Amino acid sequence: MTAAQQVIEAFNTLNPDTSIFAPESVTWHSFDESEVPTIPDTFAALRAFRSVSPDFRFNDARCEETDGDLSWARYVLSGTLPDGSTFRAPAALAVITGSDGRVVRLEEFVDQHQVAPLVIALGVAGHNVGDTGQ
C-alpha cells in the first residue's frame, strides 16, 4: 500500500495513526496557501466537515508512487450538505515521507469554488473556517 493510500484511508476513517504520520507532519492547501499541523488540525477539519456532511468522503482514489519519498493520490471529495444538495470536488494530494517512511508533508490541490458549498455549510453551522476545534 502506498503512503498516499494509507493517508486516504486514515482520512476516510478519521484515524490519525501515528505509525503513518510523523509528529512534525504538516498539511498545505492550495485553496488558502496555509500550512497546518496534520495532527491535530487536519483531522479536526475533517471532523468538522463530517459534522455538516456525514457522508463526506475521499472517493475514487487513484494512488501511485514515484521515485523516492513522494506518492500521489487523485480523488474526488464529495458529500451531502444539510440542505440535501451535494458537492463534488476533484482533488490531488502529494504525500511526502521521511527517512522512516512516515508522512512528513501533505500538499492538497483542490479548486476553492468546488468546495465552497461545504465551507458555507460550515459557517452556517457555526464553525469558523480554519477552526480546528481546539
JSON list of C-alpha atoms in Angstrom, two decimals:
[
{"chain": "A", "resi": 1, "resn": "MET", "atom": "CA", "xyz": [0.00, 0.00, 0.00]},
{"chain": "A", "resi": 2, "resn": "THR", "atom": "CA", "xyz": [1.42, 3.40, -0.97]},
{"chain": "A", "resi": 3, "resn": "ALA", "atom": "CA", "xyz": [1.78, 6.19, 1.57]},
{"chain": "A", "resi": 4, "resn": "ALA", "atom": "CA", "xyz": [-0.94, 8.06, -0.35]},
{"chain": "A", "resi": 5, "resn": "GLN", "atom": "CA", "xyz": [-3.33, 5.10, 0.02]},
{"chain": "A", "resi": 6, "resn": "GLN", "atom": "CA", "xyz": [-2.62, 4.98, 3.76]},
{"chain": "A", "resi": 7, "resn": "VAL", "atom": "CA", "xyz": [-3.35, 8.70, 4.09]},
{"chain": "A", "resi": 8, "resn": "ILE", "atom": "CA", "xyz": [-6.64, 8.46, 2.17]},
{"chain": "A", "resi": 9, "resn": "GLU", "atom": "CA", "xyz": [-7.69, 5.53, 4.35]},
{"chain": "A", "resi": 10, "resn": "ALA", "atom": "CA", "xyz": [-6.74, 7.46, 7.50]},
{"chain": "A", "resi": 11, "resn": "PHE", "atom": "CA", "xyz": [-8.74, 10.47, 6.30]},
{"chain": "A", "resi": 12, "resn": "ASN", "atom": "CA", "xyz": [-11.81, 8.39, 5.46]},
{"chain": "A", "resi": 13, "resn": "THR", "atom": "CA", "xyz": [-11.73, 6.59, 8.84]},
{"chain": "A", "resi": 14, "resn": "LEU", "atom": "CA", "xyz": [-10.63, 9.71, 10.79]},
{"chain": "A", "resi": 15, "resn": "ASN", "atom": "CA", "xyz": [-7.78, 7.68, 12.25]},
{"chain": "A", "resi": 16, "resn": "PRO", "atom": "CA", "xyz": [-4.68, 9.83, 12.89]},
{"chain": "A", "resi": 17, "resn": "ASP", "atom": "CA", "xyz": [-2.43, 6.78, 13.12]},
{"chain": "A", "resi": 18, "resn": "THR", "atom": "CA", "xyz": [0.98, 7.82, 14.43]},
{"chain": "A", "resi": 19, "resn": "SER", "atom": "CA", "xyz": [2.57, 4.90, 12.60]},
{"chain": "A", "resi": 20, "resn": "ILE", "atom": "CA", "xyz": [1.62, 6.72, 9.37]},
{"chain": "A", "resi": 21, "resn": "PHE", "atom": "CA", "xyz": [2.15, 10.38, 10.36]},
{"chain": "A", "resi": 22, "resn": "ALA", "atom": "CA", "xyz": [5.37, 11.78, 11.82]},
{"chain": "A", "resi": 23, "resn": "PRO", "atom": "CA", "xyz": [4.82, 14.13, 14.80]},
{"chain": "A", "resi": 24, "resn": "GLU", "atom": "CA", "xyz": [6.07, 17.08, 12.73]},
{"chain": "A", "resi": 25, "resn": "SER", "atom": "CA", "xyz": [3.83, 16.30, 9.73]},
{"chain": "A", "resi": 26, "resn": "VAL", "atom": "CA", "xyz": [2.23, 19.36, 8.10]},
{"chain": "A", "resi": 27, "resn": "THR", "atom": "CA", "xyz": [-0.57, 19.82, 5.59]},
{"chain": "A", "resi": 28, "resn": "TRP", "atom": "CA", "xyz": [-0.57, 22.59, 2.99]},
{"chain": "A", "resi": 29, "resn": "HIS", "atom": "CA", "xyz": [-3.70, 23.59, 0.99]},
{"chain": "A", "resi": 30, "resn": "SER", "atom": "CA", "xyz": [-3.70, 25.24, -2.42]},
{"chain": "A", "resi": 31, "resn": "PHE", "atom": "CA", "xyz": [-7.03, 26.98, -1.81]},
{"chain": "A", "resi": 32, "resn": "ASP", "atom": "CA", "xyz": [-5.76, 29.14, 1.06]},
{"chain": "A", "resi": 33, "resn": "GLU", "atom": "CA", "xyz": [-2.00, 28.55, 0.84]},
{"chain": "A", "resi": 34, "resn": "SER", "atom": "CA", "xyz": [-1.90, 27.75, 4.53]},
{"chain": "A", "resi": 35, "resn": "GLU", "atom": "CA", "xyz": [0.18, 25.14, 6.30]},
{"chain": "A", "resi": 36, "resn": "VAL", "atom": "CA", "xyz": [-1.12, 23.45, 9.45]},
{"chain": "A", "resi": 37, "resn": "PRO", "atom": "CA", "xyz": [-0.04, 20.52, 11.62]},
{"chain": "A", "resi": 38, "resn": "THR", "atom": "CA", "xyz": [-1.54, 17.34, 10.17]},
{"chain": "A", "resi": 39, "resn": "ILE", "atom": "CA", "xyz": [-2.30, 16.11, 13.69]},
{"chain": "A", "resi": 40, "resn": "PRO", "atom": "CA", "xyz": [-4.48, 17.53, 15.15]},
{"chain": "A", "resi": 41, "resn": "ASP", "atom": "CA", "xyz": [-5.53, 20.30, 12.72]},
{"chain": "A", "resi": 42, "resn": "THR", "atom": "CA", "xyz": [-6.18, 18.36, 9.52]},
{"chain": "A", "resi": 43, "resn": "PHE", "atom": "CA", "xyz": [-8.14, 15.67, 11.35]},
{"chain": "A", "resi": 44, "resn": "ALA", "atom": "CA", "xyz": [-10.12, 18.31, 13.27]},
{"chain": "A", "resi": 45, "resn": "ALA", "atom": "CA", "xyz": [-11.08, 19.93, 9.96]},
{"chain": "A", "resi": 46, "resn": "LEU", "atom": "CA", "xyz": [-12.19, 16.55, 8.58]},
{"chain": "A", "resi": 47, "resn": "ARG", "atom": "CA", "xyz": [-14.35, 16.01, 11.68]},
{"chain": "A", "resi": 48, "resn": "ALA", "atom": "CA", "xyz": [-15.90, 19.46, 11.14]},
{"chain": "A", "resi": 49, "resn": "PHE", "atom": "CA", "xyz": [-16.64, 18.55, 7.51]},
{"chain": "A", "resi": 50, "resn": "ARG", "atom": "CA", "xyz": [-18.36, 15.37, 8.68]},
{"chain": "A", "resi": 51, "resn": "SER", "atom": "CA", "xyz": [-20.44, 17.36, 11.18]},
{"chain": "A", "resi": 52, "resn": "VAL", "atom": "CA", "xyz": [-22.18, 19.13, 8.28]},
{"chain": "A", "resi": 53, "resn": "SER", "atom": "CA", "xyz": [-21.80, 16.38, 5.68]},
{"chain": "A", "resi": 54, "resn": "PRO", "atom": "CA", "xyz": [-21.92, 12.98, 7.40]},
{"chain": "A", "resi": 55, "resn": "ASP", "atom": "CA", "xyz": [-21.16, 11.17, 4.13]},
{"chain": "A", "resi": 56, "resn": "PHE", "atom": "CA", "xyz": [-18.13, 13.38, 3.33]},
{"chain": "A", "resi": 57, "resn": "ARG", "atom": "CA", "xyz": [-15.54, 11.11, 1.71]},
{"chain": "A", "resi": 58, "resn": "PHE", "atom": "CA", "xyz": [-12.41, 10.91, -0.40]},
{"chain": "A", "resi": 59, "resn": "ASN", "atom": "CA", "xyz": [-13.79, 8.78, -3.27]},
{"chain": "A", "resi": 60, "resn": "ASP", "atom": "CA", "xyz": [-12.36, 7.08, -6.34]},
{"chain": "A", "resi": 61, "resn": "ALA", "atom": "CA", "xyz": [-8.77, 7.41, -5.10]},
{"chain": "A", "resi": 62, "resn": "ARG", "atom": "CA", "xyz": [-6.10, 6.57, -7.61]},
{"chain": "A", "resi": 63, "resn": "CYS", "atom": "CA", "xyz": [-2.73, 6.37, -5.90]},
{"chain": "A", "resi": 64, "resn": "GLU", "atom": "CA", "xyz": [0.74, 5.90, -7.26]},
{"chain": "A", "resi": 65, "resn": "GLU", "atom": "CA", "xyz": [4.28, 6.03, -6.00]},
{"chain": "A", "resi": 66, "resn": "THR", "atom": "CA", "xyz": [7.08, 7.90, -7.66]},
{"chain": "A", "resi": 67, "resn": "ASP", "atom": "CA", "xyz": [10.77, 7.51, -7.12]},
{"chain": "A", "resi": 68, "resn": "GLY", "atom": "CA", "xyz": [11.93, 8.34, -3.63]},
{"chain": "A", "resi": 69, "resn": "ASP", "atom": "CA", "xyz": [9.78, 9.87, -0.93]},
{"chain": "A", "resi": 70, "resn": "LEU", "atom": "CA", "xyz": [6.76, 11.04, -2.95]},
{"chain": "A", "resi": 71, "resn": "SER", "atom": "CA", "xyz": [3.44, 9.40, -3.72]},
{"chain": "A", "resi": 72, "resn": "TRP", "atom": "CA", "xyz": [0.32, 10.92, -5.28]},
{"chain": "A", "resi": 73, "resn": "ALA", "atom": "CA", "xyz": [-3.40, 10.49, -4.82]},
{"chain": "A", "resi": 74, "resn": "ARG", "atom": "CA", "xyz": [-6.06, 11.78, -7.17]},
{"chain": "A", "resi": 75, "resn": "TYR", "atom": "CA", "xyz": [-9.59, 11.58, -5.78]},
{"chain": "A", "resi": 76, "resn": "VAL", "atom": "CA", "xyz": [-12.98, 13.21, -5.57]},
{"chain": "A", "resi": 77, "resn": "LEU", "atom": "CA", "xyz": [-14.18, 14.92, -2.40]},
{"chain": "A", "resi": 78, "resn": "SER", "atom": "CA", "xyz": [-17.93, 14.53, -2.14]},
{"chain": "A", "resi": 79, "resn": "GLY", "atom": "CA", "xyz": [-20.80, 14.63, 0.28]},
{"chain": "A", "resi": 80, "resn": "THR", "atom": "CA", "xyz": [-24.34, 15.69, 1.01]},
{"chain": "A", "resi": 81, "resn": "LEU", "atom": "CA", "xyz": [-24.98, 19.05, 2.63]},
{"chain": "A", "resi": 82, "resn": "PRO", "atom": "CA", "xyz": [-27.63, 19.84, 5.25]},
{"chain": "A", "resi": 83, "resn": "ASP", "atom": "CA", "xyz": [-29.99, 21.26, 2.58]},
{"chain": "A", "resi": 84, "resn": "GLY", "atom": "CA", "xyz": [-29.84, 17.96, 0.67]},
{"chain": "A", "resi": 85, "resn": "SER", "atom": "CA", "xyz": [-27.64, 19.26, -2.13]},
{"chain": "A", "resi": 86, "resn": "THR", "atom": "CA", "xyz": [-24.40, 17.51, -2.94]},
{"chain": "A", "resi": 87, "resn": "PHE", "atom": "CA", "xyz": [-20.94, 18.75, -3.74]},
{"chain": "A", "resi": 88, "resn": "ARG", "atom": "CA", "xyz": [-18.15, 17.16, -5.73]},
{"chain": "A", "resi": 89, "resn": "ALA", "atom": "CA", "xyz": [-14.56, 18.39, -5.98]},
{"chain": "A", "resi": 90, "resn": "PRO", "atom": "CA", "xyz": [-11.79, 16.55, -7.85]},
{"chain": "A", "resi": 91, "resn": "ALA", "atom": "CA", "xyz": [-8.51, 16.96, -5.98]},
{"chain": "A", "resi": 92, "resn": "ALA", "atom": "CA", "xyz": [-4.93, 15.74, -5.77]},
{"chain": "A", "resi": 93, "resn": "LEU", "atom": "CA", "xyz": [-2.65, 15.11, -2.82]},
{"chain": "A", "resi": 94, "resn": "ALA", "atom": "CA", "xyz": [1.13, 14.93, -2.79]},
{"chain": "A", "resi": 95, "resn": "VAL", "atom": "CA", "xyz": [2.36, 12.77, 0.10]},
{"chain": "A", "resi": 96, "resn": "ILE", "atom": "CA", "xyz": [5.99, 13.17, 1.17]},
{"chain": "A", "resi": 97, "resn": "THR", "atom": "CA", "xyz": [7.55, 10.69, 3.57]},
{"chain": "A", "resi": 98, "resn": "GLY", "atom": "CA", "xyz": [10.62, 10.96, 5.75]},
{"chain": "A", "resi": 99, "resn": "SER", "atom": "CA", "xyz": [13.51, 8.54, 6.10]},
{"chain": "A", "resi": 100, "resn": "ASP", "atom": "CA", "xyz": [11.45, 6.38, 8.48]},
{"chain": "A", "resi": 101, "resn": "GLY", "atom": "CA", "xyz": [8.62, 6.05, 5.94]},
{"chain": "A", "resi": 102, "resn": "ARG", "atom": "CA", "xyz": [6.15, 8.20, 7.92]},
{"chain": "A", "resi": 103, "resn": "VAL", "atom": "CA", "xyz": [4.38, 11.14, 6.31]},
{"chain": "A", "resi": 104, "resn": "VAL", "atom": "CA", "xyz": [6.09, 14.47, 6.94]},
{"chain": "A", "resi": 105, "resn": "ARG", "atom": "CA", "xyz": [4.20, 16.67, 4.47]},
{"chain": "A", "resi": 106, "resn": "LEU", "atom": "CA", "xyz": [0.90, 16.69, 2.59]},
{"chain": "A", "resi": 107, "resn": "GLU", "atom": "CA", "xyz": [0.10, 19.14, -0.21]},
{"chain": "A", "resi": 108, "resn": "GLU", "atom": "CA", "xyz": [-3.55, 19.19, -1.26]},
{"chain": "A", "resi": 109, "resn": "PHE", "atom": "CA", "xyz": [-4.66, 20.77, -4.52]},
{"chain": "A", "resi": 110, "resn": "VAL", "atom": "CA", "xyz": [-8.40, 21.49, -4.83]},
{"chain": "A", "resi": 111, "resn": "ASP", "atom": "CA", "xyz": [-10.47, 24.22, -6.51]},
{"chain": "A", "resi": 112, "resn": "GLN", "atom": "CA", "xyz": [-11.85, 26.50, -3.79]},
{"chain": "A", "resi": 113, "resn": "HIS", "atom": "CA", "xyz": [-15.00, 27.12, -5.81]},
{"chain": "A", "resi": 114, "resn": "GLN", "atom": "CA", "xyz": [-15.85, 23.43, -5.82]},
{"chain": "A", "resi": 115, "resn": "VAL", "atom": "CA", "xyz": [-15.59, 23.16, -2.02]},
{"chain": "A", "resi": 116, "resn": "ALA", "atom": "CA", "xyz": [-17.34, 26.50, -1.42]},
{"chain": "A", "resi": 117, "resn": "PRO", "atom": "CA", "xyz": [-20.72, 24.86, -0.63]},
{"chain": "A", "resi": 118, "resn": "LEU", "atom": "CA", "xyz": [-19.03, 22.83, 2.13]},
{"chain": "A", "resi": 119, "resn": "VAL", "atom": "CA", "xyz": [-17.30, 25.91, 3.53]},
{"chain": "A", "resi": 120, "resn": "ILE", "atom": "CA", "xyz": [-20.61, 27.82, 3.51]},
{"chain": "A", "resi": 121, "resn": "ALA", "atom": "CA", "xyz": [-22.33, 24.94, 5.33]},
{"chain": "A", "resi": 122, "resn": "LEU", "atom": "CA", "xyz": [-19.58, 25.03, 7.97]},
{"chain": "A", "resi": 123, "resn": "GLY", "atom": "CA", "xyz": [-20.21, 28.74, 8.50]},
{"chain": "A", "resi": 124, "resn": "VAL", "atom": "CA", "xyz": [-23.97, 28.25, 8.78]},
{"chain": "A", "resi": 125, "resn": "ALA", "atom": "CA", "xyz": [-23.33, 25.52, 11.35]},
{"chain": "A", "resi": 126, "resn": "GLY", "atom": "CA", "xyz": [-21.22, 27.93, 13.38]},
{"chain": "A", "resi": 127, "resn": "HIS", "atom": "CA", "xyz": [-17.78, 26.60, 12.53]},
{"chain": "A", "resi": 128, "resn": "ASN", "atom": "CA", "xyz": [-15.10, 29.15, 11.73]},
{"chain": "A", "resi": 129, "resn": "VAL", "atom": "CA", "xyz": [-13.33, 28.23, 8.53]},
{"chain": "A", "resi": 130, "resn": "GLY", "atom": "CA", "xyz": [-9.92, 27.14, 9.67]},
{"chain": "A", "resi": 131, "resn": "ASP", "atom": "CA", "xyz": [-11.17, 26.43, 13.21]},
{"chain": "A", "resi": 132, "resn": "THR", "atom": "CA", "xyz": [-9.72, 23.13, 14.30]},
{"chain": "A", "resi": 133, "resn": "GLY", "atom": "CA", "xyz": [-11.91, 22.74, 17.32]},
{"chain": "A", "resi": 134, "resn": "GLN", "atom": "CA", "xyz": [-9.05, 23.18, 19.74]}
]
